[in-house]
mmCIF file with all atom_site columns, C-alpha atoms in Angstrom:
data_model
loop_
_atom_site.group_PDB
_atom_site.id
_atom_site.type_symbol
_atom_site.label_atom_id
_atom_site.label_alt_id
_atom_site.label_comp_id
_atom_site.label_asym_id
_atom_site.label_entity_id
_atom_site.label_seq_id
_atom_site.pdbx_PDB_ins_code
_atom_site.Cartn_x
_atom_site.Cartn_y
_atom_site.Cartn_z
_atom_site.occupancy
_atom_site.B_iso_or_equiv
_atom_site.pdbx_formal_charge
_atom_site.auth_seq_id
_atom_site.auth_comp_id
_atom_site.auth_asym_id
_atom_site.auth_atom_id
_atom_site.pdbx_PDB_model_num
ATOM 1   C CA . UNK A 1 1   ? 0.470  3.435  31.741  1.00 48.00 ? 1   UNK A CA 1
ATOM 2   C CA . UNK A 1 2   ? -0.117 7.155  31.400  1.00 44.00 ? 2   UNK A CA 1
ATOM 3   C CA . UNK A 1 3   ? -1.171 8.768  28.128  1.00 48.00 ? 3   UNK A CA 1
ATOM 4   C CA . UNK A 1 4   ? 2.162  10.607 27.837  1.00 42.00 ? 4   UNK A CA 1
ATOM 5   C CA . UNK A 1 5   ? 4.126  7.433  28.423  1.00 44.00 ? 5   UNK A CA 1
ATOM 6   C CA . UNK A 1 6   ? 2.006  5.570  25.823  1.00 40.00 ? 6   UNK A CA 1
ATOM 7   C CA . UNK A 1 7   ? 2.644  8.342  23.309  1.00 41.00 ? 7   UNK A CA 1
ATOM 8   C CA . UNK A 1 8   ? 6.389  8.263  24.035  1.00 40.00 ? 8   UNK A CA 1
ATOM 9   C CA . UNK A 1 9   ? 6.500  4.492  23.578  1.00 37.00 ? 9   UNK A CA 1
ATOM 10  C CA . UNK A 1 10  ? 4.498  4.678  20.326  1.00 41.00 ? 10  UNK A CA 1
ATOM 11  C CA . UNK A 1 11  ? 6.767  7.470  19.069  1.00 42.00 ? 11  UNK A CA 1
ATOM 12  C CA . UNK A 1 12  ? 9.901  5.477  19.913  1.00 40.00 ? 12  UNK A CA 1
ATOM 13  C CA . UNK A 1 13  ? 8.524  2.380  18.168  1.00 39.00 ? 13  UNK A CA 1
ATOM 14  C CA . UNK A 1 14  ? 7.683  4.498  15.125  1.00 44.00 ? 14  UNK A CA 1
ATOM 15  C CA . UNK A 1 15  ? 11.225 5.888  15.029  1.00 44.00 ? 15  UNK A CA 1
ATOM 16  C CA . UNK A 1 16  ? 12.665 2.389  15.340  1.00 42.00 ? 16  UNK A CA 1
ATOM 17  C CA . UNK A 1 17  ? 10.515 1.205  12.421  1.00 45.00 ? 17  UNK A CA 1
ATOM 18  C CA . UNK A 1 18  ? 11.614 4.182  10.335  1.00 46.00 ? 18  UNK A CA 1
ATOM 19  C CA . UNK A 1 19  ? 15.249 3.482  11.195  1.00 48.00 ? 19  UNK A CA 1
ATOM 20  C CA . UNK A 1 20  ? 14.798 -0.097 9.947   1.00 47.00 ? 20  UNK A CA 1
ATOM 21  C CA . UNK A 1 21  ? 13.344 1.248  6.701   1.00 50.00 ? 21  UNK A CA 1
ATOM 22  C CA . UNK A 1 22  ? 16.237 3.693  6.310   1.00 49.00 ? 22  UNK A CA 1
ATOM 23  C CA . UNK A 1 23  ? 18.675 0.859  6.966   1.00 65.00 ? 23  UNK A CA 1
ATOM 24  C CA . UNK A 1 24  ? 17.177 -1.094 4.059   1.00 74.00 ? 24  UNK A CA 1
ATOM 25  C CA . UNK A 1 25  ? 18.213 1.712  1.690   1.00 92.00 ? 25  UNK A CA 1
ATOM 26  C CA . UNK A 1 26  ? 21.582 2.086  3.420   1.00 92.00 ? 26  UNK A CA 1
ATOM 27  C CA . UNK A 1 27  ? 22.762 -1.111 1.717   1.00 93.00 ? 27  UNK A CA 1
ATOM 28  C CA . UNK A 1 28  ? 23.095 0.971  -1.473  1.00 96.00 ? 28  UNK A CA 1
ATOM 29  C CA . UNK A 1 29  ? 25.011 3.830  0.133   1.00 95.00 ? 29  UNK A CA 1
ATOM 30  C CA . UNK A 1 30  ? 28.368 4.514  -1.514  1.00 95.00 ? 30  UNK A CA 1
ATOM 31  C CA . UNK A 1 31  ? 27.903 1.678  -4.039  1.00 95.00 ? 31  UNK A CA 1
ATOM 32  C CA . UNK A 1 32  ? 24.641 2.142  -5.981  1.00 96.00 ? 32  UNK A CA 1
ATOM 33  C CA . UNK A 1 33  ? 22.314 4.912  -7.146  1.00 97.00 ? 33  UNK A CA 1
ATOM 34  C CA . UNK A 1 34  ? 18.776 3.635  -6.628  1.00 98.00 ? 34  UNK A CA 1
ATOM 35  C CA . UNK A 1 35  ? 16.004 4.835  -8.908  1.00 98.00 ? 35  UNK A CA 1
ATOM 36  C CA . UNK A 1 36  ? 12.775 4.094  -7.047  1.00 98.00 ? 36  UNK A CA 1
ATOM 37  C CA . UNK A 1 37  ? 9.608  4.240  -9.162  1.00 98.00 ? 37  UNK A CA 1
ATOM 38  C CA . UNK A 1 38  ? 6.244  4.224  -7.389  1.00 98.00 ? 38  UNK A CA 1
ATOM 39  C CA . UNK A 1 39  ? 2.859  3.633  -9.022  1.00 98.00 ? 39  UNK A CA 1
ATOM 40  C CA . UNK A 1 40  ? -0.596 2.662  -7.758  1.00 98.00 ? 40  UNK A CA 1
ATOM 41  C CA . UNK A 1 41  ? -0.727 -0.448 -9.993  1.00 98.00 ? 41  UNK A CA 1
ATOM 42  C CA . UNK A 1 42  ? 1.428  -2.518 -12.350 1.00 97.00 ? 42  UNK A CA 1
ATOM 43  C CA . UNK A 1 43  ? -0.697 -1.313 -15.274 1.00 98.00 ? 43  UNK A CA 1
ATOM 44  C CA . UNK A 1 44  ? -0.304 2.407  -14.528 1.00 98.00 ? 44  UNK A CA 1
ATOM 45  C CA . UNK A 1 45  ? 0.618  4.041  -17.865 1.00 98.00 ? 45  UNK A CA 1
ATOM 46  C CA . UNK A 1 46  ? 3.335  6.162  -16.226 1.00 98.00 ? 46  UNK A CA 1
ATOM 47  C CA . UNK A 1 47  ? 5.004  3.088  -14.724 1.00 98.00 ? 47  UNK A CA 1
ATOM 48  C CA . UNK A 1 48  ? 4.829  1.259  -18.063 1.00 98.00 ? 48  UNK A CA 1
ATOM 49  C CA . UNK A 1 49  ? 6.394  4.301  -19.773 1.00 98.00 ? 49  UNK A CA 1
ATOM 50  C CA . UNK A 1 50  ? 9.135  4.710  -17.122 1.00 98.00 ? 50  UNK A CA 1
ATOM 51  C CA . UNK A 1 51  ? 10.052 1.032  -17.347 1.00 97.00 ? 51  UNK A CA 1
ATOM 52  C CA . UNK A 1 52  ? 10.296 1.266  -21.149 1.00 97.00 ? 52  UNK A CA 1
ATOM 53  C CA . UNK A 1 53  ? 12.501 4.367  -20.954 1.00 98.00 ? 53  UNK A CA 1
ATOM 54  C CA . UNK A 1 54  ? 14.813 2.737  -18.424 1.00 97.00 ? 54  UNK A CA 1
ATOM 55  C CA . UNK A 1 55  ? 14.931 -0.550 -20.349 1.00 96.00 ? 55  UNK A CA 1
ATOM 56  C CA . UNK A 1 56  ? 16.168 1.330  -23.420 1.00 96.00 ? 56  UNK A CA 1
ATOM 57  C CA . UNK A 1 57  ? 18.979 2.814  -21.318 1.00 97.00 ? 57  UNK A CA 1
ATOM 58  C CA . UNK A 1 58  ? 20.044 -0.342 -19.519 1.00 96.00 ? 58  UNK A CA 1
ATOM 59  C CA . UNK A 1 59  ? 23.719 -0.024 -20.528 1.00 96.00 ? 59  UNK A CA 1
ATOM 60  C CA . UNK A 1 60  ? 23.920 3.563  -19.261 1.00 97.00 ? 60  UNK A CA 1
ATOM 61  C CA . UNK A 1 61  ? 22.222 2.546  -16.012 1.00 98.00 ? 61  UNK A CA 1
ATOM 62  C CA . UNK A 1 62  ? 24.772 -0.209 -15.382 1.00 96.00 ? 62  UNK A CA 1
ATOM 63  C CA . UNK A 1 63  ? 27.644 2.137  -16.219 1.00 95.00 ? 63  UNK A CA 1
ATOM 64  C CA . UNK A 1 64  ? 26.365 4.611  -13.621 1.00 97.00 ? 64  UNK A CA 1
ATOM 65  C CA . UNK A 1 65  ? 25.789 1.971  -10.895 1.00 97.00 ? 65  UNK A CA 1
ATOM 66  C CA . UNK A 1 66  ? 21.996 2.409  -10.991 1.00 97.00 ? 66  UNK A CA 1
ATOM 67  C CA . UNK A 1 67  ? 19.675 -0.144 -9.411  1.00 97.00 ? 67  UNK A CA 1
ATOM 68  C CA . UNK A 1 68  ? 16.009 0.238  -10.409 1.00 98.00 ? 68  UNK A CA 1
ATOM 69  C CA . UNK A 1 69  ? 13.375 -0.521 -7.780  1.00 98.00 ? 69  UNK A CA 1
ATOM 70  C CA . UNK A 1 70  ? 9.689  -0.446 -8.739  1.00 98.00 ? 70  UNK A CA 1
ATOM 71  C CA . UNK A 1 71  ? 6.881  -0.260 -6.227  1.00 98.00 ? 71  UNK A CA 1
ATOM 72  C CA . UNK A 1 72  ? 3.492  -1.011 -7.792  1.00 98.00 ? 72  UNK A CA 1
ATOM 73  C CA . UNK A 1 73  ? 0.611  -1.544 -5.408  1.00 96.00 ? 73  UNK A CA 1
ATOM 74  C CA . UNK A 1 74  ? 2.055  -3.947 -2.844  1.00 96.00 ? 74  UNK A CA 1
ATOM 75  C CA . UNK A 1 75  ? 4.712  -5.428 -5.148  1.00 97.00 ? 75  UNK A CA 1
ATOM 76  C CA . UNK A 1 76  ? 8.397  -4.459 -5.008  1.00 97.00 ? 76  UNK A CA 1
ATOM 77  C CA . UNK A 1 77  ? 10.610 -5.517 -7.930  1.00 97.00 ? 77  UNK A CA 1
ATOM 78  C CA . UNK A 1 78  ? 14.247 -4.794 -8.705  1.00 96.00 ? 78  UNK A CA 1
ATOM 79  C CA . UNK A 1 79  ? 16.273 -4.596 -11.926 1.00 91.00 ? 79  UNK A CA 1
ATOM 80  C CA . UNK A 1 80  ? 20.090 -4.379 -12.103 1.00 89.00 ? 80  UNK A CA 1
ATOM 81  C CA . UNK A 1 81  ? 20.704 -5.227 -8.488  1.00 90.00 ? 81  UNK A CA 1
ATOM 82  C CA . UNK A 1 82  ? 19.519 -6.595 -5.204  1.00 92.00 ? 82  UNK A CA 1
ATOM 83  C CA . UNK A 1 83  ? 16.177 -5.535 -3.718  1.00 93.00 ? 83  UNK A CA 1
ATOM 84  C CA . UNK A 1 84  ? 15.912 -3.358 -0.625  1.00 94.00 ? 84  UNK A CA 1
ATOM 85  C CA . UNK A 1 85  ? 14.487 -6.124 1.555   1.00 92.00 ? 85  UNK A CA 1
ATOM 86  C CA . UNK A 1 86  ? 11.445 -4.120 2.673   1.00 94.00 ? 86  UNK A CA 1
ATOM 87  C CA . UNK A 1 87  ? 7.868  -4.005 1.479   1.00 95.00 ? 87  UNK A CA 1
ATOM 88  C CA . UNK A 1 88  ? 5.985  -1.445 -0.572  1.00 97.00 ? 88  UNK A CA 1
ATOM 89  C CA . UNK A 1 89  ? 4.436  0.280  2.451   1.00 96.00 ? 89  UNK A CA 1
ATOM 90  C CA . UNK A 1 90  ? 7.840  0.766  4.081   1.00 95.00 ? 90  UNK A CA 1
ATOM 91  C CA . UNK A 1 91  ? 9.286  2.286  0.905   1.00 96.00 ? 91  UNK A CA 1
ATOM 92  C CA . UNK A 1 92  ? 6.257  4.555  0.476   1.00 96.00 ? 92  UNK A CA 1
ATOM 93  C CA . UNK A 1 93  ? 6.684  5.793  4.047   1.00 95.00 ? 93  UNK A CA 1
ATOM 94  C CA . UNK A 1 94  ? 10.443 6.189  3.609   1.00 94.00 ? 94  UNK A CA 1
ATOM 95  C CA . UNK A 1 95  ? 9.992  8.462  0.588   1.00 96.00 ? 95  UNK A CA 1
ATOM 96  C CA . UNK A 1 96  ? 6.630  10.013 1.548   1.00 96.00 ? 96  UNK A CA 1
ATOM 97  C CA . UNK A 1 97  ? 4.773  8.705  -1.507  1.00 98.00 ? 97  UNK A CA 1
ATOM 98  C CA . UNK A 1 98  ? 1.031  7.989  -1.139  1.00 98.00 ? 98  UNK A CA 1
ATOM 99  C CA . UNK A 1 99  ? -0.318 4.653  -2.426  1.00 97.00 ? 99  UNK A CA 1
ATOM 100 C CA . UNK A 1 100 ? -2.293 6.387  -5.179  1.00 98.00 ? 100 UNK A CA 1
ATOM 101 C CA . UNK A 1 101 ? 0.633  8.450  -6.521  1.00 98.00 ? 101 UNK A CA 1
ATOM 102 C CA . UNK A 1 102 ? 3.236  8.036  -9.238  1.00 98.00 ? 102 UNK A CA 1
ATOM 103 C CA . UNK A 1 103 ? 6.737  9.169  -8.384  1.00 98.00 ? 103 UNK A CA 1
ATOM 104 C CA . UNK A 1 104 ? 10.164 8.504  -9.872  1.00 98.00 ? 104 UNK A CA 1
ATOM 105 C CA . UNK A 1 105 ? 13.038 9.226  -7.482  1.00 98.00 ? 105 UNK A CA 1
ATOM 106 C CA . UNK A 1 106 ? 16.804 9.129  -7.968  1.00 98.00 ? 106 UNK A CA 1
ATOM 107 C CA . UNK A 1 107 ? 18.798 8.546  -4.791  1.00 97.00 ? 107 UNK A CA 1
ATOM 108 C CA . UNK A 1 108 ? 22.500 9.387  -4.876  1.00 97.00 ? 108 UNK A CA 1
ATOM 109 C CA . UNK A 1 109 ? 25.241 7.171  -3.524  1.00 96.00 ? 109 UNK A CA 1
ATOM 110 C CA . UNK A 1 110 ? 25.290 9.430  -0.469  1.00 95.00 ? 110 UNK A CA 1
ATOM 111 C CA . UNK A 1 111 ? 21.662 8.445  0.267   1.00 94.00 ? 111 UNK A CA 1
ATOM 112 C CA . UNK A 1 112 ? 20.110 11.820 -0.604  1.00 95.00 ? 112 UNK A CA 1
ATOM 113 C CA . UNK A 1 113 ? 17.265 12.344 -3.055  1.00 97.00 ? 113 UNK A CA 1
ATOM 114 C CA . UNK A 1 114 ? 18.765 13.965 -6.161  1.00 97.00 ? 114 UNK A CA 1
ATOM 115 C CA . UNK A 1 115 ? 15.746 13.962 -8.497  1.00 98.00 ? 115 UNK A CA 1
ATOM 116 C CA . UNK A 1 116 ? 12.042 13.480 -7.883  1.00 98.00 ? 116 UNK A CA 1
ATOM 117 C CA . UNK A 1 117 ? 9.350  13.623 -10.556 1.00 98.00 ? 117 UNK A CA 1
ATOM 118 C CA . UNK A 1 118 ? 5.588  13.121 -10.678 1.00 98.00 ? 118 UNK A CA 1
ATOM 119 C CA . UNK A 1 119 ? 5.972  12.047 -14.325 1.00 98.00 ? 119 UNK A CA 1
ATOM 120 C CA . UNK A 1 120 ? 8.372  9.563  -15.955 1.00 98.00 ? 120 UNK A CA 1
ATOM 121 C CA . UNK A 1 121 ? 11.793 11.069 -16.568 1.00 97.00 ? 121 UNK A CA 1
ATOM 122 C CA . UNK A 1 122 ? 13.914 10.443 -19.628 1.00 98.00 ? 122 UNK A CA 1
ATOM 123 C CA . UNK A 1 123 ? 17.287 8.711  -19.544 1.00 98.00 ? 123 UNK A CA 1
ATOM 124 C CA . UNK A 1 124 ? 18.736 12.034 -20.729 1.00 97.00 ? 124 UNK A CA 1
ATOM 125 C CA . UNK A 1 125 ? 17.386 13.811 -17.636 1.00 98.00 ? 125 UNK A CA 1
ATOM 126 C CA . UNK A 1 126 ? 18.476 10.965 -15.359 1.00 98.00 ? 126 UNK A CA 1
ATOM 127 C CA . UNK A 1 127 ? 21.969 10.718 -16.834 1.00 98.00 ? 127 UNK A CA 1
ATOM 128 C CA . UNK A 1 128 ? 22.389 14.495 -16.907 1.00 97.00 ? 128 UNK A CA 1
ATOM 129 C CA . UNK A 1 129 ? 21.585 14.628 -13.193 1.00 97.00 ? 129 UNK A CA 1
ATOM 130 C CA . UNK A 1 130 ? 23.952 11.773 -12.356 1.00 97.00 ? 130 UNK A CA 1
ATOM 131 C CA . UNK A 1 131 ? 26.767 12.978 -14.605 1.00 96.00 ? 131 UNK A CA 1
ATOM 132 C CA . UNK A 1 132 ? 26.675 16.417 -12.947 1.00 95.00 ? 132 UNK A CA 1
ATOM 133 C CA . UNK A 1 133 ? 27.425 14.860 -9.549  1.00 92.00 ? 133 UNK A CA 1
ATOM 134 C CA . UNK A 1 134 ? 30.986 15.284 -8.238  1.00 87.00 ? 134 UNK A CA 1
ATOM 135 C CA . UNK A 1 135 ? 31.182 11.605 -7.296  1.00 85.00 ? 135 UNK A CA 1
ATOM 136 C CA . UNK A 1 136 ? 30.278 10.606 -10.869 1.00 86.00 ? 136 UNK A CA 1
ATOM 137 C CA . UNK A 1 137 ? 32.953 12.943 -12.248 1.00 77.00 ? 137 UNK A CA 1
ATOM 138 C CA . UNK A 1 138 ? 35.493 11.144 -10.031 1.00 82.00 ? 138 UNK A CA 1
ATOM 139 C CA . UNK A 1 139 ? 34.228 7.771  -11.256 1.00 83.00 ? 139 UNK A CA 1
ATOM 140 C CA . UNK A 1 140 ? 34.604 8.796  -14.899 1.00 79.00 ? 140 UNK A CA 1
ATOM 141 C CA . UNK A 1 141 ? 38.171 10.034 -14.295 1.00 85.00 ? 141 UNK A CA 1
ATOM 142 C CA . UNK A 1 142 ? 39.133 6.771  -12.605 1.00 86.00 ? 142 UNK A CA 1
ATOM 143 C CA . UNK A 1 143 ? 37.652 4.553  -15.361 1.00 77.00 ? 143 UNK A CA 1
#
């Protein structure tokens, strides 16, 4: 096998793996707003703080169709919904978050990243971002 052909095959396999990772998040499209929180470890102070902030706002999260996914080290956990069905490494690759970084990311129902922070965000910031979305305005009118 030539070097070019090997590279092409490796590239194609990489794209296929990435497509599988994207598909895991596609299960939320048009139904849920995932908040994905990454931290190096379960004991990371920023992760502990973000979890506490989100726990306090659990009713508002449910009202806004938010599913919370935490990625700490190699562990993936989910609150208020079904898990993405992929591992920590796949989610880190999907969102471009290094293993040693903290990141809190809001993904809209359309699948796009709507908010990304290197520090925990407050429910006020999260809800303000969601409530400013046209789709959320439609949801509030219909309810």
